[in-house]
mmCIF file of C-alpha atoms and ligand atoms in Angstrom:
data_model
loop_
_atom_site.group_PDB
_atom_site.id
_atom_site.type_symbol
_atom_site.label_atom_id
_atom_site.label_comp_id
_atom_site.label_asym_id
_atom_site.label_seq_id
_atom_site.Cartn_x
_atom_site.Cartn_y
_atom_site.Cartn_z
ATOM 1 C CA MET Z 1 19.026 -46.492 -55.674
ATOM 2 C CA MET Z 2 19.161 -43.468 -53.385
ATOM 3 C CA HIS Z 3 21.670 -44.430 -50.693
ATOM 4 C CA PHE Z 4 20.859 -41.545 -48.403
ATOM 5 C CA SER Z 5 17.062 -41.787 -48.515
ATOM 6 C CA GLN Z 6 16.907 -43.548 -45.138
ATOM 7 C CA VAL Z 7 18.988 -40.928 -43.391
ATOM 8 C CA VAL Z 8 16.781 -38.875 -41.120
ATOM 9 C CA LEU Z 9 17.270 -35.248 -40.245
ATOM 10 C CA VAL Z 10 18.205 -34.793 -36.578
ATOM 11 C CA PRO Z 11 18.085 -31.612 -34.487
ATOM 12 C CA GLY Z 12 21.351 -29.636 -34.255
ATOM 13 C CA ASP Z 13 23.726 -29.886 -31.305
ATOM 14 C CA PRO Z 14 22.102 -28.290 -28.226
ATOM 15 C CA ILE Z 15 25.110 -26.010 -27.693
ATOM 16 C CA LEU Z 16 26.989 -25.589 -31.000
ATOM 17 C CA GLY Z 17 23.663 -25.331 -32.862
ATOM 18 C CA LEU Z 18 22.993 -22.132 -30.915
ATOM 19 C CA MET Z 19 26.017 -20.457 -32.511
ATOM 20 C CA GLU Z 20 24.442 -20.898 -35.933
ATOM 21 C CA ALA Z 21 21.007 -19.745 -34.767
ATOM 22 C CA PHE Z 22 22.597 -16.684 -33.152
ATOM 23 C CA ARG Z 23 24.562 -15.767 -36.294
ATOM 24 C CA ALA Z 24 21.394 -16.012 -38.367
ATOM 25 C CA ASP Z 25 19.450 -13.706 -36.008
ATOM 26 C CA PRO Z 26 19.328 -10.236 -37.646
ATOM 27 C CA ARG Z 27 18.435 -8.320 -34.441
ATOM 28 C CA PRO Z 28 21.259 -5.894 -33.502
ATOM 29 C CA GLY Z 29 20.631 -6.160 -29.744
ATOM 30 C CA LYS Z 30 20.940 -9.970 -29.626
ATOM 31 C CA LEU Z 31 23.038 -11.530 -26.872
ATOM 32 C CA ASP Z 32 24.870 -14.855 -27.143
ATOM 33 C CA LEU Z 33 25.147 -16.636 -23.788
ATOM 34 C CA GLY Z 34 25.148 -20.114 -25.305
ATOM 35 C CA VAL Z 35 28.421 -21.867 -26.062
ATOM 36 C CA GLY Z 36 31.089 -21.682 -23.353
ATOM 37 C CA VAL Z 37 33.589 -19.203 -24.726
ATOM 38 C CA TYR Z 38 35.076 -16.230 -22.911
ATOM 39 C CA LYS Z 39 34.434 -12.850 -24.525
ATOM 40 C CA ASP Z 40 36.087 -9.526 -23.745
ATOM 41 C CA PRO Z 41 34.064 -6.316 -23.167
ATOM 42 C CA GLN Z 42 33.950 -5.836 -26.963
ATOM 43 C CA GLY Z 43 32.386 -9.259 -27.409
ATOM 44 C CA ILE Z 44 35.543 -10.772 -28.921
ATOM 45 C CA THR Z 45 37.025 -14.109 -27.855
ATOM 46 C CA PRO Z 46 40.631 -12.901 -27.783
ATOM 47 C CA VAL Z 47 43.838 -14.732 -28.627
ATOM 48 C CA LEU Z 48 45.813 -14.421 -25.378
ATOM 49 C CA ALA Z 49 48.983 -12.311 -25.539
ATOM 50 C CA SER Z 50 50.973 -15.256 -24.150
ATOM 51 C CA VAL Z 51 49.606 -17.430 -26.966
ATOM 52 C CA LYS Z 52 50.488 -14.825 -29.613
ATOM 53 C CA GLN Z 53 54.046 -14.625 -28.305
ATOM 54 C CA ALA Z 54 54.401 -18.397 -28.201
ATOM 55 C CA GLU Z 55 53.062 -18.607 -31.767
ATOM 56 C CA ARG Z 56 55.599 -16.039 -32.989
ATOM 57 C CA ARG Z 57 58.390 -18.087 -31.430
ATOM 58 C CA LEU Z 58 57.040 -21.277 -32.963
ATOM 59 C CA LEU Z 59 56.791 -19.700 -36.385
ATOM 60 C CA ALA Z 60 60.464 -18.766 -36.178
ATOM 61 C CA SER Z 61 61.705 -22.027 -34.674
ATOM 62 C CA GLU Z 62 59.501 -24.812 -36.043
ATOM 63 C CA THR Z 63 61.447 -27.050 -38.374
ATOM 64 C CA SER Z 64 59.025 -29.829 -39.230
ATOM 65 C CA LYS Z 65 55.375 -30.683 -39.711
ATOM 66 C CA SER Z 66 55.985 -34.402 -39.400
ATOM 67 C CA TYR Z 67 53.625 -36.441 -37.162
ATOM 68 C CA ILE Z 68 53.953 -36.188 -33.435
ATOM 69 C CA GLY Z 69 53.664 -39.591 -31.752
ATOM 70 C CA GLY Z 70 50.557 -41.387 -30.564
ATOM 71 C CA HIS Z 71 50.793 -39.820 -27.099
ATOM 72 C CA GLY Z 72 51.439 -36.424 -28.632
ATOM 73 C CA ASP Z 73 54.054 -33.824 -27.794
ATOM 74 C CA PRO Z 74 56.168 -35.146 -24.872
ATOM 75 C CA LEU Z 75 56.991 -31.678 -23.550
ATOM 76 C CA PHE Z 76 53.318 -30.674 -23.609
ATOM 77 C CA ALA Z 77 52.368 -33.908 -21.859
ATOM 78 C CA GLN Z 78 54.981 -33.397 -19.173
ATOM 79 C CA ARG Z 79 54.196 -29.729 -18.518
ATOM 80 C CA LEU Z 80 50.430 -30.219 -18.542
ATOM 81 C CA THR Z 81 50.701 -33.113 -16.092
ATOM 82 C CA GLN Z 82 52.688 -30.823 -13.804
ATOM 83 C CA LEU Z 83 50.100 -28.068 -14.157
ATOM 84 C CA VAL Z 84 47.325 -30.451 -13.185
ATOM 85 C CA LEU Z 85 49.014 -32.574 -10.512
ATOM 86 C CA ALA Z 86 51.621 -30.013 -9.260
ATOM 87 C CA THR Z 87 55.289 -29.898 -10.208
ATOM 88 C CA ASP Z 88 56.272 -31.700 -7.009
ATOM 89 C CA SER Z 89 53.495 -34.290 -7.244
ATOM 90 C CA PRO Z 90 54.450 -37.623 -5.658
ATOM 91 C CA LEU Z 91 52.780 -39.348 -8.628
ATOM 92 C CA ILE Z 92 55.140 -37.684 -11.067
ATOM 93 C CA ALA Z 93 58.140 -38.402 -8.828
ATOM 94 C CA THR Z 94 57.252 -42.103 -8.732
ATOM 95 C CA GLN Z 95 56.350 -42.282 -12.454
ATOM 96 C CA ARG Z 96 52.755 -43.176 -11.733
ATOM 97 C CA ALA Z 97 51.140 -40.483 -13.904
ATOM 98 C CA ALA Z 98 51.389 -39.517 -17.563
ATOM 99 C CA ALA Z 99 49.354 -37.677 -20.191
ATOM 100 C CA THR Z 100 48.232 -38.663 -23.648
ATOM 101 C CA GLN Z 101 47.558 -35.622 -25.812
ATOM 102 C CA THR Z 102 44.076 -35.497 -27.322
ATOM 103 C CA PRO Z 103 42.057 -33.237 -29.615
ATOM 104 C CA GLY Z 104 40.596 -31.069 -26.835
ATOM 105 C CA GLY Z 105 38.951 -32.160 -23.622
ATOM 106 C CA THR Z 106 36.221 -33.862 -25.641
ATOM 107 C CA GLY Z 107 38.864 -36.028 -27.329
ATOM 108 C CA ALA Z 108 40.192 -36.942 -23.881
ATOM 109 C CA LEU Z 109 36.711 -37.934 -22.769
ATOM 110 C CA ARG Z 110 36.202 -40.043 -25.883
ATOM 111 C CA LEU Z 111 39.566 -41.736 -25.385
ATOM 112 C CA ALA Z 112 38.653 -42.456 -21.752
ATOM 113 C CA ALA Z 113 35.239 -43.764 -22.821
ATOM 114 C CA ASP Z 114 36.709 -46.143 -25.389
ATOM 115 C CA PHE Z 115 39.412 -47.250 -22.943
ATOM 116 C CA ILE Z 116 36.757 -48.115 -20.358
ATOM 117 C CA GLY Z 117 34.624 -49.843 -22.995
ATOM 118 C CA HIS Z 118 37.495 -51.889 -24.464
ATOM 119 C CA CYS Z 119 39.636 -52.607 -21.430
ATOM 120 C CA LEU Z 120 37.314 -52.471 -18.423
ATOM 121 C CA PRO Z 121 34.224 -54.247 -19.763
ATOM 122 C CA GLY Z 122 31.069 -54.318 -17.673
ATOM 123 C CA LYS Z 123 31.653 -51.016 -15.938
ATOM 124 C CA GLY Z 124 28.823 -48.507 -16.029
ATOM 125 C CA ILE Z 125 29.464 -44.782 -15.855
ATOM 126 C CA TRP Z 126 27.725 -42.356 -13.493
ATOM 127 C CA LEU Z 127 27.192 -38.744 -14.550
ATOM 128 C CA SER Z 128 25.869 -35.822 -12.553
ATOM 129 C CA ASP Z 129 22.306 -34.738 -13.216
ATOM 130 C CA PRO Z 130 22.532 -32.269 -14.867
ATOM 131 C CA THR Z 131 25.759 -32.536 -16.808
ATOM 132 C CA TRP Z 132 27.271 -31.321 -20.094
ATOM 133 C CA PRO Z 133 24.942 -32.922 -22.692
ATOM 134 C CA ILE Z 134 27.887 -34.352 -24.630
ATOM 135 C CA HIS Z 135 28.896 -36.474 -21.620
ATOM 136 C CA GLN Z 136 25.624 -38.282 -22.027
ATOM 137 C CA THR Z 137 25.891 -38.926 -25.768
ATOM 138 C CA LEU Z 138 29.647 -39.518 -25.855
ATOM 139 C CA PHE Z 139 29.653 -42.327 -23.287
ATOM 140 C CA ALA Z 140 26.522 -43.872 -24.787
ATOM 141 C CA GLU Z 141 28.181 -43.785 -28.253
ATOM 142 C CA ALA Z 142 31.144 -45.646 -26.753
ATOM 143 C CA GLY Z 143 28.728 -48.380 -25.633
ATOM 144 C CA LEU Z 144 28.837 -47.692 -21.897
ATOM 145 C CA ALA Z 145 25.780 -47.988 -19.669
ATOM 146 C CA VAL Z 146 25.108 -44.398 -18.614
ATOM 147 C CA ASN Z 147 23.574 -43.688 -15.189
ATOM 148 C CA HIS Z 148 23.083 -40.521 -13.179
ATOM 149 C CA TYR Z 149 23.584 -39.232 -9.663
ATOM 150 C CA PRO Z 150 21.642 -36.159 -8.507
ATOM 151 C CA TYR Z 151 23.562 -32.891 -8.328
ATOM 152 C CA VAL Z 152 21.144 -29.956 -8.540
ATOM 153 C CA ASN Z 153 17.700 -30.152 -6.916
ATOM 154 C CA ALA Z 154 14.371 -28.723 -8.085
ATOM 155 C CA ASP Z 155 15.090 -25.474 -6.200
ATOM 156 C CA ASN Z 156 18.248 -24.970 -8.299
ATOM 157 C CA CYS Z 157 20.584 -25.753 -5.377
ATOM 158 C CA LEU Z 158 23.503 -28.142 -5.097
ATOM 159 C CA ASP Z 159 22.220 -31.318 -3.406
ATOM 160 C CA VAL Z 160 25.249 -32.989 -1.827
ATOM 161 C CA GLU Z 161 23.215 -35.329 0.359
ATOM 162 C CA ALA Z 162 21.336 -36.770 -2.642
ATOM 163 C CA LEU Z 163 24.617 -37.097 -4.546
ATOM 164 C CA LEU Z 164 26.257 -39.031 -1.698
ATOM 165 C CA GLU Z 165 23.207 -41.183 -1.141
ATOM 166 C CA THR Z 166 23.170 -42.287 -4.801
ATOM 167 C CA LEU Z 167 26.942 -42.786 -5.023
ATOM 168 C CA GLY Z 168 26.621 -45.018 -1.963
ATOM 169 C CA ARG Z 169 24.427 -47.338 -4.040
ATOM 170 C CA VAL Z 170 26.556 -47.412 -7.204
ATOM 171 C CA PRO Z 171 27.704 -50.949 -8.092
ATOM 172 C CA HIS Z 172 31.207 -51.695 -6.831
ATOM 173 C CA GLY Z 173 33.894 -50.782 -9.342
ATOM 174 C CA ASP Z 174 31.810 -48.566 -11.649
ATOM 175 C CA VAL Z 175 33.169 -45.321 -13.083
ATOM 176 C CA VAL Z 176 32.037 -41.981 -11.674
ATOM 177 C CA LEU Z 177 32.541 -38.802 -13.669
ATOM 178 C CA LEU Z 178 33.214 -35.789 -11.449
ATOM 179 C CA HIS Z 179 33.607 -32.155 -12.526
ATOM 180 C CA ALA Z 180 36.809 -30.878 -10.911
ATOM 181 C CA CYS Z 181 35.592 -27.269 -10.763
ATOM 182 C CA CYS Z 182 33.207 -24.874 -12.509
ATOM 183 C CA HIS Z 183 30.554 -27.550 -12.925
ATOM 184 C CA ASN Z 184 29.089 -27.523 -16.439
ATOM 185 C CA PRO Z 185 26.217 -26.593 -16.706
ATOM 186 C CA SER Z 186 25.308 -25.569 -13.165
ATOM 187 C CA GLY Z 187 28.308 -23.570 -11.896
ATOM 188 C CA PHE Z 188 27.794 -25.184 -8.460
ATOM 189 C CA ASP Z 189 31.007 -26.632 -7.045
ATOM 190 C CA LEU Z 190 31.598 -28.980 -4.124
ATOM 191 C CA SER Z 191 33.309 -27.581 -1.026
ATOM 192 C CA GLN Z 192 36.516 -29.210 0.222
ATOM 193 C CA ALA Z 193 34.465 -30.916 2.958
ATOM 194 C CA ASP Z 194 32.043 -32.231 0.297
ATOM 195 C CA TRP Z 195 34.944 -33.541 -1.794
ATOM 196 C CA ARG Z 196 36.310 -35.464 1.192
ATOM 197 C CA ARG Z 197 32.913 -37.096 1.689
ATOM 198 C CA VAL Z 198 32.729 -38.012 -2.010
ATOM 199 C CA LEU Z 199 36.231 -39.447 -1.794
ATOM 200 C CA ALA Z 200 35.203 -41.637 1.164
ATOM 201 C CA VAL Z 201 32.282 -43.074 -0.840
ATOM 202 C CA VAL Z 202 34.487 -43.584 -3.905
ATOM 203 C CA GLN Z 203 36.938 -45.505 -1.718
ATOM 204 C CA ALA Z 204 34.226 -47.536 0.001
ATOM 205 C CA ARG Z 205 32.587 -48.535 -3.316
ATOM 206 C CA GLU Z 206 35.998 -48.901 -5.051
ATOM 207 C CA LEU Z 207 34.811 -46.630 -7.862
ATOM 208 C CA LEU Z 208 37.102 -45.424 -10.623
ATOM 209 C CA PRO Z 209 36.959 -41.617 -10.754
ATOM 210 C CA LEU Z 210 37.074 -39.947 -14.139
ATOM 211 C CA ILE Z 211 37.620 -36.280 -13.352
ATOM 212 C CA ASP Z 212 36.697 -33.776 -16.040
ATOM 213 C CA PHE Z 213 38.994 -30.780 -15.614
ATOM 214 C CA ALA Z 214 37.991 -28.358 -18.363
ATOM 215 C CA TYR Z 215 38.140 -25.045 -16.481
ATOM 216 C CA GLN Z 216 41.378 -24.983 -14.478
ATOM 217 C CA GLY Z 217 41.911 -21.368 -13.438
ATOM 218 C CA PHE Z 218 38.355 -20.189 -14.025
ATOM 219 C CA GLY Z 219 36.959 -21.057 -10.577
ATOM 220 C CA ASP Z 220 39.194 -19.905 -7.714
ATOM 221 C CA GLY Z 221 42.642 -20.009 -9.376
ATOM 222 C CA LEU Z 222 44.954 -22.371 -11.227
ATOM 223 C CA GLU Z 223 46.185 -24.036 -8.029
ATOM 224 C CA ALA Z 224 42.970 -23.850 -5.986
ATOM 225 C CA ASP Z 225 40.940 -25.415 -8.810
ATOM 226 C CA ALA Z 226 43.259 -28.439 -8.852
ATOM 227 C CA TRP Z 227 42.742 -29.159 -5.150
ATOM 228 C CA ALA Z 228 40.216 -31.987 -5.526
ATOM 229 C CA VAL Z 229 42.032 -33.508 -8.515
ATOM 230 C CA ARG Z 230 45.229 -33.698 -6.493
ATOM 231 C CA LEU Z 231 43.413 -35.031 -3.412
ATOM 232 C CA PHE Z 232 41.943 -37.889 -5.451
ATOM 233 C CA ALA Z 233 45.136 -38.583 -7.416
ATOM 234 C CA GLU Z 234 47.267 -38.717 -4.277
ATOM 235 C CA THR Z 235 44.812 -40.774 -2.227
ATOM 236 C CA LEU Z 236 43.534 -43.328 -4.716
ATOM 237 C CA PRO Z 237 45.611 -45.883 -6.646
ATOM 238 C CA GLU Z 238 43.909 -45.206 -9.978
ATOM 239 C CA VAL Z 239 42.343 -42.054 -11.409
ATOM 240 C CA LEU Z 240 41.605 -40.772 -14.923
ATOM 241 C CA ILE Z 241 41.703 -37.014 -15.566
ATOM 242 C CA THR Z 242 40.618 -35.225 -18.726
ATOM 243 C CA SER Z 243 42.295 -31.848 -19.058
ATOM 244 C CA SER Z 244 41.324 -29.159 -21.546
ATOM 245 C CA CYS Z 245 43.342 -26.145 -22.711
ATOM 246 C CA SER Z 246 40.373 -24.692 -24.601
ATOM 247 C CA LYS Z 247 39.264 -22.182 -21.969
ATOM 248 C CA ASN Z 248 42.303 -21.357 -19.854
ATOM 249 C CA PHE Z 249 44.609 -20.956 -22.874
ATOM 250 C CA GLY Z 250 41.790 -19.674 -25.102
ATOM 251 C CA LEU Z 251 42.769 -22.353 -27.631
ATOM 252 C CA TYR Z 252 39.219 -23.506 -28.359
ATOM 253 C CA ARG Z 253 39.579 -24.206 -32.077
ATOM 254 C CA GLU Z 254 43.086 -25.658 -31.759
ATOM 255 C CA ARG Z 255 41.627 -28.710 -29.983
ATOM 256 C CA THR Z 256 44.200 -29.087 -27.245
ATOM 257 C CA GLY Z 257 43.782 -31.398 -24.271
ATOM 258 C CA ALA Z 258 44.979 -34.583 -22.652
ATOM 259 C CA LEU Z 259 43.926 -37.706 -20.835
ATOM 260 C CA ILE Z 260 46.059 -38.052 -17.727
ATOM 261 C CA VAL Z 261 46.282 -41.534 -16.252
ATOM 262 C CA CYS Z 262 47.266 -42.084 -12.630
ATOM 263 C CA ALA Z 263 48.090 -45.733 -11.925
ATOM 264 C CA SER Z 264 49.430 -47.745 -9.013
ATOM 265 C CA SER Z 265 52.778 -48.521 -10.660
ATOM 266 C CA LEU Z 266 54.852 -47.694 -13.728
ATOM 267 C CA GLU Z 267 54.126 -51.162 -15.066
ATOM 268 C CA ARG Z 268 50.355 -50.647 -14.858
ATOM 269 C CA LEU Z 269 50.665 -47.157 -16.269
ATOM 270 C CA SER Z 270 52.620 -48.457 -19.255
ATOM 271 C CA ALA Z 271 50.006 -51.117 -19.964
ATOM 272 C CA VAL Z 272 47.177 -48.569 -19.875
ATOM 273 C CA ARG Z 273 49.119 -46.166 -22.082
ATOM 274 C CA SER Z 274 49.817 -48.874 -24.637
ATOM 275 C CA GLN Z 275 46.055 -49.375 -24.916
ATOM 276 C CA LEU Z 276 45.417 -45.638 -25.160
ATOM 277 C CA ALA Z 277 47.858 -45.284 -28.055
ATOM 278 C CA LEU Z 278 46.134 -48.154 -29.851
ATOM 279 C CA ILE Z 279 42.658 -46.689 -29.316
ATOM 280 C CA ALA Z 280 43.783 -43.190 -30.299
ATOM 281 C CA ARG Z 281 45.329 -44.571 -33.508
ATOM 282 C CA ASN Z 282 41.893 -45.732 -34.557
ATOM 283 C CA LEU Z 283 40.171 -42.517 -33.488
ATOM 284 C CA TRP Z 284 42.436 -39.740 -34.795
ATOM 285 C CA SER Z 285 45.784 -41.406 -35.455
ATOM 286 C CA THR Z 286 47.969 -38.699 -33.932
ATOM 287 C CA PRO Z 287 46.751 -35.492 -32.309
ATOM 288 C CA PRO Z 288 46.980 -32.018 -33.871
ATOM 289 C CA ALA Z 289 50.290 -30.355 -33.033
ATOM 290 C CA HIS Z 290 49.853 -26.597 -32.963
ATOM 291 C CA GLY Z 291 47.875 -25.971 -29.752
ATOM 292 C CA ALA Z 292 50.018 -28.377 -27.759
ATOM 293 C CA ALA Z 293 53.204 -26.744 -29.041
ATOM 294 C CA VAL Z 294 51.849 -23.357 -27.935
ATOM 295 C CA VAL Z 295 50.984 -24.659 -24.457
ATOM 296 C CA ALA Z 296 54.390 -26.336 -24.137
ATOM 297 C CA GLN Z 297 56.146 -23.074 -25.107
ATOM 298 C CA ILE Z 298 54.159 -21.128 -22.514
ATOM 299 C CA LEU Z 299 54.559 -23.572 -19.639
ATOM 300 C CA GLU Z 300 58.252 -24.076 -20.411
ATOM 301 C CA ASP Z 301 59.209 -20.414 -20.321
ATOM 302 C CA VAL Z 302 59.031 -18.537 -16.993
ATOM 303 C CA GLU Z 303 58.246 -15.175 -18.560
ATOM 304 C CA LEU Z 304 55.523 -16.525 -20.849
ATOM 305 C CA LYS Z 305 54.061 -18.633 -18.061
ATOM 306 C CA ASN Z 306 53.819 -15.621 -15.754
ATOM 307 C CA LEU Z 307 52.133 -13.607 -18.502
ATOM 308 C CA TRP Z 308 49.678 -16.457 -19.072
ATOM 309 C CA ILE Z 309 48.888 -16.761 -15.344
ATOM 310 C CA THR Z 310 48.132 -13.020 -15.290
ATOM 311 C CA GLU Z 311 45.794 -13.466 -18.243
ATOM 312 C CA VAL Z 312 43.948 -16.421 -16.687
ATOM 313 C CA ASP Z 313 43.588 -14.499 -13.423
ATOM 314 C CA ALA Z 314 42.191 -11.501 -15.304
ATOM 315 C CA MET Z 315 39.600 -13.636 -17.138
ATOM 316 C CA ARG Z 316 38.509 -15.292 -13.893
ATOM 317 C CA GLN Z 317 38.247 -12.003 -12.007
ATOM 318 C CA ARG Z 318 36.258 -10.405 -14.797
ATOM 319 C CA ILE Z 319 33.794 -13.308 -14.924
ATOM 320 C CA ALA Z 320 33.337 -13.056 -11.142
ATOM 321 C CA ALA Z 321 32.714 -9.313 -11.472
ATOM 322 C CA LEU Z 322 30.173 -9.932 -14.246
ATOM 323 C CA ARG Z 323 28.286 -12.289 -11.943
ATOM 324 C CA LEU Z 324 28.040 -9.617 -9.264
ATOM 325 C CA GLY Z 325 27.260 -6.945 -11.841
ATOM 326 C CA LEU Z 326 24.345 -8.973 -13.171
ATOM 327 C CA LEU Z 327 23.057 -9.518 -9.656
ATOM 328 C CA GLU Z 328 23.182 -5.757 -9.052
ATOM 329 C CA ALA Z 329 21.384 -5.077 -12.312
ATOM 330 C CA LEU Z 330 18.667 -7.572 -11.332
ATOM 331 C CA ALA Z 331 18.061 -5.998 -7.903
ATOM 332 C CA PRO Z 332 15.877 -3.072 -9.111
ATOM 333 C CA HIS Z 333 13.625 -5.672 -10.789
ATOM 334 C CA GLY Z 334 13.116 -7.455 -7.456
ATOM 335 C CA LEU Z 335 15.132 -10.448 -8.681
ATOM 336 C CA ALA Z 336 18.194 -10.304 -6.405
ATOM 337 C CA GLU Z 337 17.019 -13.196 -4.261
ATOM 338 C CA ARG Z 338 15.759 -15.227 -7.222
ATOM 339 C CA PHE Z 339 19.239 -15.064 -8.779
ATOM 340 C CA ALA Z 340 21.326 -15.074 -5.558
ATOM 341 C CA HIS Z 341 23.025 -18.254 -6.804
ATOM 342 C CA LEU Z 342 24.946 -16.108 -9.320
ATOM 343 C CA ALA Z 343 27.276 -15.054 -6.513
ATOM 344 C CA THR Z 344 28.063 -18.565 -5.284
ATOM 345 C CA GLN Z 345 28.396 -20.345 -8.635
ATOM 346 C CA ARG Z 346 31.860 -20.633 -10.142
ATOM 347 C CA GLY Z 347 33.324 -20.464 -13.626
ATOM 348 C CA MET Z 348 31.765 -19.569 -16.926
ATOM 349 C CA PHE Z 349 28.302 -20.945 -16.392
ATOM 350 C CA SER Z 350 25.246 -20.183 -14.356
ATOM 351 C CA TYR Z 351 22.306 -22.485 -14.134
ATOM 352 C CA THR Z 352 19.511 -19.917 -14.077
ATOM 353 C CA GLY Z 353 16.664 -22.201 -13.095
ATOM 354 C CA LEU Z 354 14.696 -20.911 -16.109
ATOM 355 C CA SER Z 355 12.341 -23.407 -17.732
ATOM 356 C CA PRO Z 356 12.741 -24.380 -21.412
ATOM 357 C CA ALA Z 357 9.661 -22.228 -22.140
ATOM 358 C CA GLN Z 358 11.275 -19.202 -20.458
ATOM 359 C CA VAL Z 359 14.533 -19.821 -22.355
ATOM 360 C CA LEU Z 360 12.540 -19.856 -25.587
ATOM 361 C CA ARG Z 361 10.736 -16.630 -24.666
ATOM 362 C CA LEU Z 362 14.051 -14.955 -23.854
ATOM 363 C CA ARG Z 363 15.309 -15.846 -27.292
ATOM 364 C CA GLU Z 364 12.150 -14.935 -29.185
ATOM 365 C CA ASP Z 365 11.271 -11.719 -27.342
ATOM 366 C CA SER Z 366 14.723 -10.333 -26.519
ATOM 367 C CA GLY Z 367 17.264 -12.145 -28.713
ATOM 368 C CA VAL Z 368 19.014 -13.574 -25.616
ATOM 369 C CA TYR Z 369 20.419 -17.032 -26.345
ATOM 370 C CA LEU Z 370 20.800 -19.510 -23.467
ATOM 371 C CA VAL Z 371 21.200 -23.291 -23.676
ATOM 372 C CA GLY Z 372 17.768 -24.971 -23.485
ATOM 373 C CA ASP Z 373 18.376 -26.334 -19.972
ATOM 374 C CA GLY Z 374 18.667 -22.748 -18.663
ATOM 375 C CA ARG Z 375 22.462 -22.517 -18.670
ATOM 376 C CA ALA Z 376 23.839 -19.022 -19.242
ATOM 377 C CA ASN Z 377 27.457 -18.427 -20.242
ATOM 378 C CA VAL Z 378 28.271 -15.505 -17.938
ATOM 379 C CA ALA Z 379 31.710 -15.298 -19.575
ATOM 380 C CA GLY Z 380 29.990 -14.237 -22.800
ATOM 381 C CA LEU Z 381 28.532 -11.086 -21.215
ATOM 382 C CA ALA Z 382 29.710 -7.511 -21.660
ATOM 383 C CA GLU Z 383 29.481 -4.992 -18.818
ATOM 384 C CA ALA Z 384 27.525 -2.652 -21.089
ATOM 385 C CA ARG Z 385 24.800 -5.278 -21.627
ATOM 386 C CA LEU Z 386 24.096 -6.208 -17.987
ATOM 387 C CA GLY Z 387 21.111 -3.859 -17.828
ATOM 388 C CA ASP Z 388 19.648 -5.278 -21.074
ATOM 389 C CA LEU Z 389 19.969 -8.826 -19.794
ATOM 390 C CA ALA Z 390 18.419 -7.953 -16.429
ATOM 391 C CA ARG Z 391 15.447 -6.355 -18.214
ATOM 392 C CA ALA Z 392 15.017 -9.387 -20.466
ATOM 393 C CA LEU Z 393 15.166 -11.755 -17.483
ATOM 394 C CA ALA Z 394 12.642 -9.618 -15.604
ATOM 395 C CA GLN Z 395 10.262 -9.919 -18.548
ATOM 396 C CA VAL Z 396 10.238 -13.710 -18.362
ATOM 397 C CA CYS Z 397 10.452 -14.053 -14.559
ATOM 398 C CA ASN Z 398 8.036 -11.411 -13.296
HETATM 399 C C1 LMR I 1 30.244 -25.689 -23.602
HETATM 400 O O1 LMR I 1 29.767 -26.480 -22.786
HETATM 401 O O2 LMR I 1 29.620 -24.742 -24.072
HETATM 402 C C2 LMR I 1 31.667 -25.889 -24.036
HETATM 403 O O3 LMR I 1 32.258 -26.915 -23.336
HETATM 404 C C3 LMR I 1 31.789 -26.013 -25.512
HETATM 405 C C4 LMR I 1 31.259 -27.307 -26.027
HETATM 406 O O4 LMR I 1 32.008 -27.996 -26.715
HETATM 407 O O5 LMR I 1 30.100 -27.628 -25.792
#
């Protein structure tokens, strides 16, 4: 008997699969704007200097490789919660918020999904259209009914009115996933006025917000990017937040993140956390230690933290400059207006508005790799390649 004969071949992951296709492409002028990783002008995804220093300290001071507990490293959890909710957050002061360490932001999302599925049965989840493709599959895998609210319209513009209109019809008590900043894939973020309107609908429909916070520091700054998260956490009795250290600490492969629970009382928080530990035990037992130890070292030490803040600021400012640089490079091709959204989008990604056929042509004719939905990772660009990219885009747009 051939046990595996019924197993069908499925297409590769829409984002990670691109990394393999790119590596296999022999063309020297190829350009990888697929997976969301920051690259320096030399095309390297660097280990941050603050991370290197923290690692050196850890190497000298670490005394054990024993398991860390089900909720992970307590110092990491405490410091990350402060980074997300603010050191003087009233939720922290009243013991209404705590983090469970997870393998990356994706692990936090999976933990949240299983928590909702196991402990809050009957709730559907509402995702933006478009959203990160793994949101769709991850929540479906966890058995949740997945629904969508509009976010970007056919003209490649943020459509707040359509978003609010749909949220206003969501069944009472459902879960709504919101991107805190640097919306993936579009790069379009809500204004503070928009966020207040979303909050009013969330309150009116008694929705449970699950806020995906994967890019803190990459939009307008570490504090500014947390504005909506803090507004929701301080206004509503219950909020779930998934936080990722992949991008802002450059710890992608170390799988470092957390699920932060905000509850109405310590008693409720403890009950939720007991469930999270149980679910996590069956998913990954205990989380990996290294990335969290690095983050804890950095956030604990004033000097290292300041160095890290400087590094995050530099990455954000460079990405913003790359956006404007690309817009400038597109102008001589008559495409400045067509790509004007580059200047208003935030974070690593830009939804280009290119069709799947144009994305395919870009790849085949010019070796430029974008995600199939037209998402470009601006943070993967090098200043020296802006002209090449503009020419390639002109070929498919004009
Ligand atoms: C992305 O969207 O490219 C990143 O979040 C990496 C990933 O895991 O897909």
